[in-house]
XYZ file of C-alpha atoms in Angstrom:
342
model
C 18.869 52.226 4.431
C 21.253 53.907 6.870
C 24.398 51.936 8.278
C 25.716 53.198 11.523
C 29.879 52.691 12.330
C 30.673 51.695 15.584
C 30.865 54.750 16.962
C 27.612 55.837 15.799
C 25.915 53.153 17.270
C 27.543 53.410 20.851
C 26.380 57.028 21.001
C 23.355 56.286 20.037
C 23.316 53.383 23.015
C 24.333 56.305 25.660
C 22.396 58.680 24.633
C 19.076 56.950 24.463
C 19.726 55.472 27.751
C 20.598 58.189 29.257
C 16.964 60.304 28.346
C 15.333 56.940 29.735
C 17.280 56.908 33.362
C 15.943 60.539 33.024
C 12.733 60.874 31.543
C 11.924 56.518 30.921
C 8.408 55.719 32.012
C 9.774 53.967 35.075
C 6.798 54.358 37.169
C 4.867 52.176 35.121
C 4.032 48.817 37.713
C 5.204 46.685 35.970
C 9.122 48.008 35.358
C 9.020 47.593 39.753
C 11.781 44.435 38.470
C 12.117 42.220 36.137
C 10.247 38.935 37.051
C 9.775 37.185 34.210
C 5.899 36.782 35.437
C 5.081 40.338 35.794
C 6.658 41.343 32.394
C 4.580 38.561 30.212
C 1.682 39.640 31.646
C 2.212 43.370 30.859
C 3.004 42.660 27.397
C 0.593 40.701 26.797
C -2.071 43.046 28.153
C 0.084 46.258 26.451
C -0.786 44.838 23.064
C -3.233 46.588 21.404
C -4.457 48.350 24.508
C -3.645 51.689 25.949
C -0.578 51.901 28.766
C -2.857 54.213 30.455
C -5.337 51.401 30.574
C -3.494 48.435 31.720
C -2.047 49.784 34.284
C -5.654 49.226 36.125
C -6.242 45.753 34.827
C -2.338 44.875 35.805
C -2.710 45.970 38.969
C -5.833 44.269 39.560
C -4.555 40.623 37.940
C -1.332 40.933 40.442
C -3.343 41.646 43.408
C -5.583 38.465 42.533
C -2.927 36.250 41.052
C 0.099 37.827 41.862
C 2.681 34.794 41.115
C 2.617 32.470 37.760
C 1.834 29.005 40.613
C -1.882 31.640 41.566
C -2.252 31.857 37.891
C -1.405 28.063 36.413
C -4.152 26.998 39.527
C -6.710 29.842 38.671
C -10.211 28.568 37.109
C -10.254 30.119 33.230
C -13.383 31.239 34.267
C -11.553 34.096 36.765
C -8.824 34.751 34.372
C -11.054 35.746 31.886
C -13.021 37.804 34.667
C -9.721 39.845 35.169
C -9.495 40.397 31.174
C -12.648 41.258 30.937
C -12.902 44.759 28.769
C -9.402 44.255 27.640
C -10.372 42.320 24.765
C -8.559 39.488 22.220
C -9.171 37.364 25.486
C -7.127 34.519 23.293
C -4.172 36.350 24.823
C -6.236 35.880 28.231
C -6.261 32.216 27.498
C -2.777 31.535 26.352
C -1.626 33.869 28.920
C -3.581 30.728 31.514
C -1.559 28.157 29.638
C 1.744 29.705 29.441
C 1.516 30.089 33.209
C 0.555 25.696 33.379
C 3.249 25.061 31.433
C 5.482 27.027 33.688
C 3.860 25.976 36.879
C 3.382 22.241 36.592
C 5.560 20.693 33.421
C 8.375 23.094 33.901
C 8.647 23.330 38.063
C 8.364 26.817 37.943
C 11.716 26.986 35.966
C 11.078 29.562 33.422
C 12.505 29.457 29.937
C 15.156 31.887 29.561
C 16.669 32.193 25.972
C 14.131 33.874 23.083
C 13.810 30.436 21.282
C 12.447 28.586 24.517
C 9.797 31.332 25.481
C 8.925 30.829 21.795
C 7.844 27.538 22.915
C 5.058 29.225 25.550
C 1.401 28.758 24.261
C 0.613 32.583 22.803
C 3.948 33.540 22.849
C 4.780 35.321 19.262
C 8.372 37.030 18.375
C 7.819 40.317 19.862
C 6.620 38.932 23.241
C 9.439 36.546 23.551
C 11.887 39.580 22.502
C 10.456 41.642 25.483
C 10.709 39.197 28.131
C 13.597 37.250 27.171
C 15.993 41.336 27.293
C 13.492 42.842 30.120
C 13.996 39.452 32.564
C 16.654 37.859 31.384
C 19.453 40.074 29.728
C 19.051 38.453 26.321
C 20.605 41.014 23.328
C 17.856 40.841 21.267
C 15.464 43.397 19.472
C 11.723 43.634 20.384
C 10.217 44.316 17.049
C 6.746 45.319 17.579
C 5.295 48.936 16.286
C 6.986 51.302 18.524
C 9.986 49.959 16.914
C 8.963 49.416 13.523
C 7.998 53.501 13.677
C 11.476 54.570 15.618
C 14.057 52.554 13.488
C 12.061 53.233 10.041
C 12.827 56.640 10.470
C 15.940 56.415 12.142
C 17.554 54.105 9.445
C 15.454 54.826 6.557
C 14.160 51.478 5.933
C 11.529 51.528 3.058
C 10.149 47.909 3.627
C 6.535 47.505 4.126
C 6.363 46.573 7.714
C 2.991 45.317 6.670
C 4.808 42.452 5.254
C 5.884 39.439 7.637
C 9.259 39.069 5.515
C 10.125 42.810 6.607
C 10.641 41.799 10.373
C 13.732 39.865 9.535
C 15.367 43.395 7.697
C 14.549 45.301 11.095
C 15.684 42.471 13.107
C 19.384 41.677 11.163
C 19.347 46.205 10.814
C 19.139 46.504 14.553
C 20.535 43.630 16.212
C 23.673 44.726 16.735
C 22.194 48.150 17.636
C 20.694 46.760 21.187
C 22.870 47.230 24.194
C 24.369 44.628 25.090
C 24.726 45.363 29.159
C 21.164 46.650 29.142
C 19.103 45.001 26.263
C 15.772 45.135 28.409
C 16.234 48.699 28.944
C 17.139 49.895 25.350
C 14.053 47.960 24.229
C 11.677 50.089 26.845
C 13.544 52.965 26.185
C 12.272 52.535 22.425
C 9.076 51.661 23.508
C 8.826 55.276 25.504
C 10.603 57.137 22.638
C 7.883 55.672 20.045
C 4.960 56.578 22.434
C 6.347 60.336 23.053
C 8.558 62.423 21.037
C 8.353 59.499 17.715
C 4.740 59.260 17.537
C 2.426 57.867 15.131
C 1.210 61.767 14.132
C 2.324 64.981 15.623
C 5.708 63.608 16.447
C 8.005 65.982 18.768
C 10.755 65.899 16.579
C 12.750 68.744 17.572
C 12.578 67.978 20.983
C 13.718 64.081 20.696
C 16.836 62.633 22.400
C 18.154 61.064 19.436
C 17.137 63.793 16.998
C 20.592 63.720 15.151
C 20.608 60.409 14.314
C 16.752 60.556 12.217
C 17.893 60.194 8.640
C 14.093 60.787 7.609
C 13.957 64.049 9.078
C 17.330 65.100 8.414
C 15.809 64.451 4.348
C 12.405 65.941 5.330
C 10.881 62.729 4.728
C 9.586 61.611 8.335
C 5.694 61.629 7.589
C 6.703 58.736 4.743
C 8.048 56.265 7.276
C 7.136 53.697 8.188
C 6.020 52.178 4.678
C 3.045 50.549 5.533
C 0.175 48.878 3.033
C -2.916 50.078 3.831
C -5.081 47.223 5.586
C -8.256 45.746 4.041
C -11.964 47.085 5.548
C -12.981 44.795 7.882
C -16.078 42.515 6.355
C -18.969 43.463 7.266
C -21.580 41.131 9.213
C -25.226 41.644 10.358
C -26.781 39.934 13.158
C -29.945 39.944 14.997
C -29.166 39.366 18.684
C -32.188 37.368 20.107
C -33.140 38.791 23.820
C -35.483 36.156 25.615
C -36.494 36.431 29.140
C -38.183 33.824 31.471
C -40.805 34.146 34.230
C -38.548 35.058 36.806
C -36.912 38.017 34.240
C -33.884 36.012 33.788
C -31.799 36.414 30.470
C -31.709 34.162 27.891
C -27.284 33.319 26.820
C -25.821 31.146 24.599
C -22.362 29.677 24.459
C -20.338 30.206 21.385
C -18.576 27.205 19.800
C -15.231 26.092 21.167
C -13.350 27.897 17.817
C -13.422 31.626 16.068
C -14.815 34.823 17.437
C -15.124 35.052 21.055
C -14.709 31.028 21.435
C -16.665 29.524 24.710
C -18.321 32.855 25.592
C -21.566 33.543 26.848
C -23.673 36.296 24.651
C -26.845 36.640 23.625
C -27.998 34.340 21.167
C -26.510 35.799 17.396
C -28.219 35.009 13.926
C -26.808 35.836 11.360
C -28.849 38.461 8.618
C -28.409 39.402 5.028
C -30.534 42.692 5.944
C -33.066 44.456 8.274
C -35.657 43.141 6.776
C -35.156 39.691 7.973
C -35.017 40.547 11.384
C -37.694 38.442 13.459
C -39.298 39.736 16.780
C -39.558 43.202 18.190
C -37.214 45.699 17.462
C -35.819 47.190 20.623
C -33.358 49.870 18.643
C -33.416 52.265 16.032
C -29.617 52.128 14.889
C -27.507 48.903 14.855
C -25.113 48.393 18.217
C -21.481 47.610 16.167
C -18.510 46.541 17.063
C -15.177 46.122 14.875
C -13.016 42.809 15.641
C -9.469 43.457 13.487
C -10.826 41.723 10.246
C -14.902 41.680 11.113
C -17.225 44.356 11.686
C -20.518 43.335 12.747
C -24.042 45.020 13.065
C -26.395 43.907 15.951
C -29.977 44.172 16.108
C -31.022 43.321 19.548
C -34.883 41.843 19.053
C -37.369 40.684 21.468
C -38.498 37.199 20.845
C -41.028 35.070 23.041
C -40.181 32.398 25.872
C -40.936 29.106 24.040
C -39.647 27.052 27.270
C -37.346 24.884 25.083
C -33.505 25.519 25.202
C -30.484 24.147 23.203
C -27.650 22.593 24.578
C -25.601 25.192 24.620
C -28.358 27.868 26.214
C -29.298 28.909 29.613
C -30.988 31.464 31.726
C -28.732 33.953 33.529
C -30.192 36.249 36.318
C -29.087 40.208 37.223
C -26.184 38.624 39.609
C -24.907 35.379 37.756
C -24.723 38.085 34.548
C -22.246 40.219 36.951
C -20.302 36.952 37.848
C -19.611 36.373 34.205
C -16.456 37.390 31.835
C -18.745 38.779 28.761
C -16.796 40.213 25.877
C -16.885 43.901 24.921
C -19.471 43.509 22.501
C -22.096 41.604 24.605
C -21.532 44.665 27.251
C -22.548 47.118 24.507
C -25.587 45.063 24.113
C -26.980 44.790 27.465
C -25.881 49.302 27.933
C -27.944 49.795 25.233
C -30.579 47.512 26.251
C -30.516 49.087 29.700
C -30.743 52.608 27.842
C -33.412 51.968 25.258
């Protein structure tokens, strides 16, 4: 691993900020200011999702909720409306709770140090990095992949960032890195460096802002960093998805248990299949709808089943409308499009 001297390391600081005053994604909504509010909800929605992306649903939440007091009084049932497409809506939730614990145990006092926004339901080491430097001038790193990517091949650190234990060699390499009178802004600034000229593949290289200080590319080693274990193949499930309508051409829904995938949602009834030869009903489509959660891939054959009258607890009848006035996950929309198309 590199070490940078003192001098190194305040060049480094000026000239990254400086290509970020220039060329920084400041348009972005939610960089407007630093309200602590505004920049857990971006980062919350930013992970795993495109920028491109949230800047629609970000807009839209603000507009509907746009102070943590809207959010901490808003039913779950709305929040979830606002997610809905964004997916992992366990972020969605926590996200609800954060804002209660904010709004009504701590007066609306936020927490301002990294180890107190720990505290926040959903709040993880990355997130608390962000908003503790973005909103309130905390020196500390925000480790997520951006920076895992930028630093790996800055430094030439050959951990496997697929390991949890690795985060603590980033975090005690780059520490004393971060700017101290702008910590929120060197963290964006890597952010915006990692999405543009220190991408994933087809990195600009040559072009980058802090090109002389890449020890990987100086060596002609870039494409090896970061070290990362390959992940395990998500496990594969099968499901028949049960579609039941009533007289009145309602839609049969059931709510998922309180715990795992998609808790307290609303799809279409799932049963579980060890093939398509157990499927029961009539087959409304040639190929299975899928959908890959980050350790789960399932297969879903949608079948037509009879209206026996009698409904479980946990079932009901939705018509056209209440289905529109419902948060549905991603996969129960691919469902009903491909119902509507077959």
């Amino acid at each position: 691993m590199e070490k940078w001297d003192q001098q190194t390391i305040e060049n480094f600081r000026k000239d990254l900020l400086h290509w970020y005053d220039k060329e920084g994604r400041n348009h972005l909504p939610w960089r407007k200011n630093t309200d602590p509010y505004r920049v857990l909800v971006s980062e919350l929605m930013l992970q795993q999702t495109r920028v491109d992306t949230v800047i629609t649903y970000f807009n839209r939440f603000m507009t509907a909720l746009p102070t943590v007091q809207d959010l901490a009084k808003a039913p779950e049932e709305q929040v979830l409306k606002l997610w809905e497409g964004l997916g992992y809506y366990s972020r969605a939730r926590n996200l609800h709770r954060a804002a209660k614990v904010v709004a009504f145990d701590l007066k609306g006092a936020w927490p301002e140090s990294y180890e107190d926004l720990l505290t926040l339901p959903g709040v993880g080491p990355y997130t608390a990095a962000a908003v503790a430097s973005i909103a309130f001038h905390q020196v500390v790193p925000a480790i997520d992949g951006n920076f895992f990517r930028v630093f790996s091949r800055l430094l030439k650190i050959d951990d496997d960032i697929a390991k949890p234990k690795t985060r603590r060699v980033f975090y005690e390499a780059v520490a004393p890195i971060v700017d101290p009178k702008r910590p929120g802004d060197f963290n964006q600034a890597i952010m915006d460096l990692g999405t543009s000229y220190m991408k994933t593949t087809d990195p600009d290289t040559l072009h980058s802002p802090v090109l002389t200080y890449n020890a990987a590319y100086r060596d002609g080693v870039e494409d090896q960093y970061p070290v990362k274990t390959k992940k395990k193949k998500p496990i594969l499930q099968r499901y028949q998805a049960l579609v039941r309508y009533n007289e009145e051409g309602d839609l049969l829904y059931e709510k998922r248990p309180q715990t795992g995938l998609l808790a307290d949602f609303w799809t279409l009834p799932l049963r579980p299949i060890a093939s398509i030869e157990e499927l029961e009903g009539v087959q409304l489509t040639v190929k299975p709808i899928t959908h890959v959660f980050s350790h789960r891939k399932w297969e879903i054959w949608p079948v037509q089943v009879e209206d026996t009258g009698k409904l479980a607890d946990n079932q009901r009848f939705f018509s056209a409308d209440e289905q529109a006035a419902l948060a549905l996950p991603k996969v129960q929309h691919k469902i009903l499009q491909e119902l509507k198309e077959s």
